[in-house]
Amino acid sequence: MSQSLSYVLQENLLTSDPDDYTARPANAKSYSQDAIIDLVAAESTTVSKTDLLAVLNSYTEHIKSIVASGCMVNTPLFTTSFSISGVFKGADDSFDSARHALRLNIQPGSALREAVTSVTLEKARGTETTPWIQSVQDRLSDDAAANFEITAGSMIQLKGARLKYDDTDSEQGVFLIGTKTSEAVRMGKAVLNKPAMVIVQVPADLSAGEYELEVRTKVDGKHIYKTVKKGRFQRTIYVIA
């Protein structure tokens, strides 16, 4: 399976150097579980696709059971660990789901780390026009995990490129999309609305849970697009009510 990973260069609006650019992957192909099973089945003359699916489902269920029991997983593909966020009020305080959250951390295992060294890169032509979100931070939180954890009713700060949007257009703005419901919630009016930085308020009645964060805009400098350009943050956002 030979394929290059394309990347695009984009102006780094977070520095004053006009020649300072950053790179990000573009158009990386995604393989579903079914697609991977098809690849394995195509190479096997003794194991059917049905058998492979049964084994993989059993493998998945056992990993879920291991994690659910509070244990960690260490395989050539990935390793897991736990972390707990939130502030504890003294040594006698205990875990409270209203104030604290248990996080599952996943890191690449030895096989994936080795695979990354074999990736070939190919520079893509053209100019990037979609919003790019470099970081997200809760402005009212001192928590070290604030990059991926925000509080309902707080102010969040986004840094990146091409983030500016028309706040009067309901199709544009900063949106949080529920990972389970796929419902998109538009953030409040922007306090700061610049190409490299946006500050908006999170609705106070936003439900706790996991979300994907997305910027939607038709603005790119002096150019106004007819269709919305979307850029999504690469990490899951956790909302605390």
Tab-separated table of C-alpha atoms in Angstrom, residues 22-166:
chain	number	residue	atom	x	y	z
A	22	THR	CA	3.307	26.353	9.046
A	23	ALA	CA	2.380	23.004	7.484
A	24	ARG	CA	-0.582	20.757	8.137
A	25	PRO	CA	-1.716	17.433	6.625
A	26	ALA	CA	-4.421	17.629	3.955
A	27	ASN	CA	-6.809	15.079	2.453
A	28	ALA	CA	-5.498	12.087	4.412
A	29	LYS	CA	-7.522	9.000	3.457
A	30	SER	CA	-9.475	7.303	6.249
A	31	TYR	CA	-10.001	3.535	6.526
A	32	SER	CA	-13.026	2.170	8.391
A	33	GLN	CA	-13.046	-1.146	10.252
A	34	ASP	CA	-14.864	-2.795	7.331
A	35	ALA	CA	-12.289	-1.489	4.865
A	36	ILE	CA	-9.430	-2.892	6.946
A	37	ILE	CA	-11.183	-6.262	7.231
A	38	ASP	CA	-11.578	-6.296	3.438
A	39	LEU	CA	-7.819	-5.737	3.045
A	40	VAL	CA	-6.996	-8.608	5.416
A	41	ALA	CA	-9.580	-10.928	3.834
A	42	ALA	CA	-8.212	-10.238	0.364
A	43	GLU	CA	-4.798	-11.576	1.435
A	44	SER	CA	-6.134	-14.644	3.263
A	45	THR	CA	-7.164	-17.922	1.644
A	46	THR	CA	-8.178	-19.662	4.878
A	47	VAL	CA	-9.990	-17.038	6.981
A	48	SER	CA	-13.311	-15.562	5.858
A	49	LYS	CA	-14.450	-11.992	6.329
A	50	THR	CA	-17.113	-13.240	8.753
A	51	ASP	CA	-14.456	-14.942	10.890
A	52	LEU	CA	-12.271	-11.837	10.857
A	53	LEU	CA	-15.189	-9.646	11.919
A	54	ALA	CA	-16.058	-12.012	14.774
A	55	VAL	CA	-12.468	-12.040	16.056
A	56	LEU	CA	-12.131	-8.254	15.780
A	57	ASN	CA	-15.440	-7.679	17.586
A	58	SER	CA	-14.319	-10.013	20.376
A	59	TYR	CA	-10.968	-8.208	20.566
A	60	THR	CA	-12.764	-4.858	20.817
A	61	GLU	CA	-15.151	-6.063	23.536
A	62	HIS	CA	-12.290	-7.425	25.635
A	63	ILE	CA	-10.402	-4.127	25.377
A	64	LYS	CA	-13.563	-2.281	26.443
A	65	SER	CA	-13.903	-4.639	29.399
A	66	ILE	CA	-10.270	-4.105	30.428
A	67	VAL	CA	-10.643	-0.315	30.328
A	68	ALA	CA	-14.020	-0.457	32.114
A	69	SER	CA	-12.363	-2.384	34.949
A	70	GLY	CA	-9.886	0.466	35.453
A	71	CYS	CA	-6.948	-1.321	33.854
A	72	MET	CA	-4.609	-0.101	31.118
A	73	VAL	CA	-3.974	-1.565	27.665
A	74	ASN	CA	-0.523	-1.958	26.120
A	75	THR	CA	-0.465	-3.298	22.543
A	76	PRO	CA	1.757	-2.730	19.490
A	77	LEU	CA	-0.972	-0.453	18.111
A	78	PHE	CA	-1.701	1.727	21.124
A	79	THR	CA	-1.331	2.156	24.872
A	80	THR	CA	-3.832	3.651	27.282
A	81	SER	CA	-3.631	5.459	30.592
A	82	PHE	CA	-5.969	7.411	32.855
A	83	SER	CA	-5.889	10.963	34.171
A	84	ILE	CA	-8.243	12.912	36.434
A	85	SER	CA	-8.960	16.604	35.874
A	86	GLY	CA	-10.417	19.136	38.284
A	87	VAL	CA	-9.377	20.654	41.608
A	88	PHE	CA	-9.674	18.745	44.895
A	89	LYS	CA	-10.407	20.768	48.035
A	90	GLY	CA	-7.924	19.351	50.463
A	91	ALA	CA	-6.530	15.886	51.150
A	92	ASP	CA	-9.884	14.583	52.455
A	93	ASP	CA	-11.833	15.521	49.310
A	94	SER	CA	-13.102	12.748	46.998
A	95	PHE	CA	-13.931	12.414	43.326
A	96	ASP	CA	-17.116	14.286	42.393
A	97	SER	CA	-18.371	13.929	38.808
A	98	ALA	CA	-19.794	17.455	39.001
A	99	ARG	CA	-16.315	18.902	39.632
A	100	HIS	CA	-13.949	16.285	38.279
A	101	ALA	CA	-13.636	14.135	35.174
A	102	LEU	CA	-11.883	10.854	34.409
A	103	ARG	CA	-10.046	10.970	31.075
A	104	LEU	CA	-8.786	8.115	28.923
A	105	ASN	CA	-5.465	8.929	27.261
A	106	ILE	CA	-4.396	7.002	24.162
A	107	GLN	CA	-0.888	7.001	22.723
A	108	PRO	CA	0.518	5.178	19.660
A	109	GLY	CA	2.205	1.859	20.371
A	110	SER	CA	5.512	0.594	19.000
A	111	ALA	CA	4.042	-0.610	15.680
A	112	LEU	CA	2.382	2.725	14.895
A	113	ARG	CA	5.448	4.705	15.982
A	114	GLU	CA	7.505	2.631	13.555
A	115	ALA	CA	4.900	3.088	10.798
A	116	VAL	CA	5.085	6.883	11.085
A	117	THR	CA	8.779	6.812	10.186
A	118	SER	CA	7.872	5.272	6.806
A	119	VAL	CA	5.348	7.955	5.791
A	120	THR	CA	6.358	9.898	2.675
A	121	LEU	CA	5.230	13.515	2.410
A	122	GLU	CA	4.140	15.334	-0.711
A	123	LYS	CA	3.557	19.069	-0.852
A	124	ALA	CA	0.130	19.895	-2.259
A	125	ARG	CA	-0.320	22.742	-4.691
A	126	GLY	CA	-2.782	25.560	-4.247
A	127	THR	CA	-3.714	27.892	-1.422
A	128	GLU	CA	-5.446	26.768	1.735
A	129	THR	CA	-8.750	28.625	2.263
A	130	THR	CA	-10.406	26.789	5.152
A	131	PRO	CA	-10.176	27.926	8.795
A	132	TRP	CA	-7.412	26.314	10.828
A	133	ILE	CA	-7.711	26.004	14.621
A	134	GLN	CA	-4.343	25.680	16.319
A	135	SER	CA	-5.495	25.844	19.949
A	136	VAL	CA	-8.589	26.237	22.126
A	137	GLN	CA	-8.451	27.529	25.688
A	138	ASP	CA	-10.942	28.361	28.428
A	139	ARG	CA	-10.126	31.970	29.331
A	140	LEU	CA	-11.605	31.634	32.835
A	141	SER	CA	-9.849	28.415	33.819
A	142	ASP	CA	-6.414	27.947	35.358
A	143	ASP	CA	-6.576	24.189	34.817
A	144	ALA	CA	-3.592	22.792	32.929
A	145	ALA	CA	-6.046	20.723	30.861
A	146	ALA	CA	-7.922	23.847	29.729
A	147	ASN	CA	-6.805	23.260	26.143
A	148	PHE	CA	-9.429	20.531	25.769
A	149	GLU	CA	-11.806	21.243	28.659
A	150	ILE	CA	-14.184	24.211	28.860
A	151	THR	CA	-16.945	25.283	31.214
A	152	ALA	CA	-20.479	26.201	30.159
A	153	GLY	CA	-20.904	29.991	30.405
A	154	SER	CA	-17.164	30.625	30.123
A	155	MET	CA	-15.202	32.490	27.446
A	156	ILE	CA	-13.074	30.443	25.030
A	157	GLN	CA	-10.141	31.653	22.980
A	158	LEU	CA	-9.295	30.148	19.594
A	159	LYS	CA	-5.946	30.702	17.872
A	160	GLY	CA	-5.121	29.756	14.307
A	161	ALA	CA	-5.623	31.153	10.811
A	162	ARG	CA	-8.621	32.338	8.763
A	163	LEU	CA	-10.855	32.257	11.850
A	164	LYS	CA	-12.626	35.587	11.274
A	165	TYR	CA	-16.315	35.343	10.352
A	166	ASP	CA	-19.413	37.518	9.921
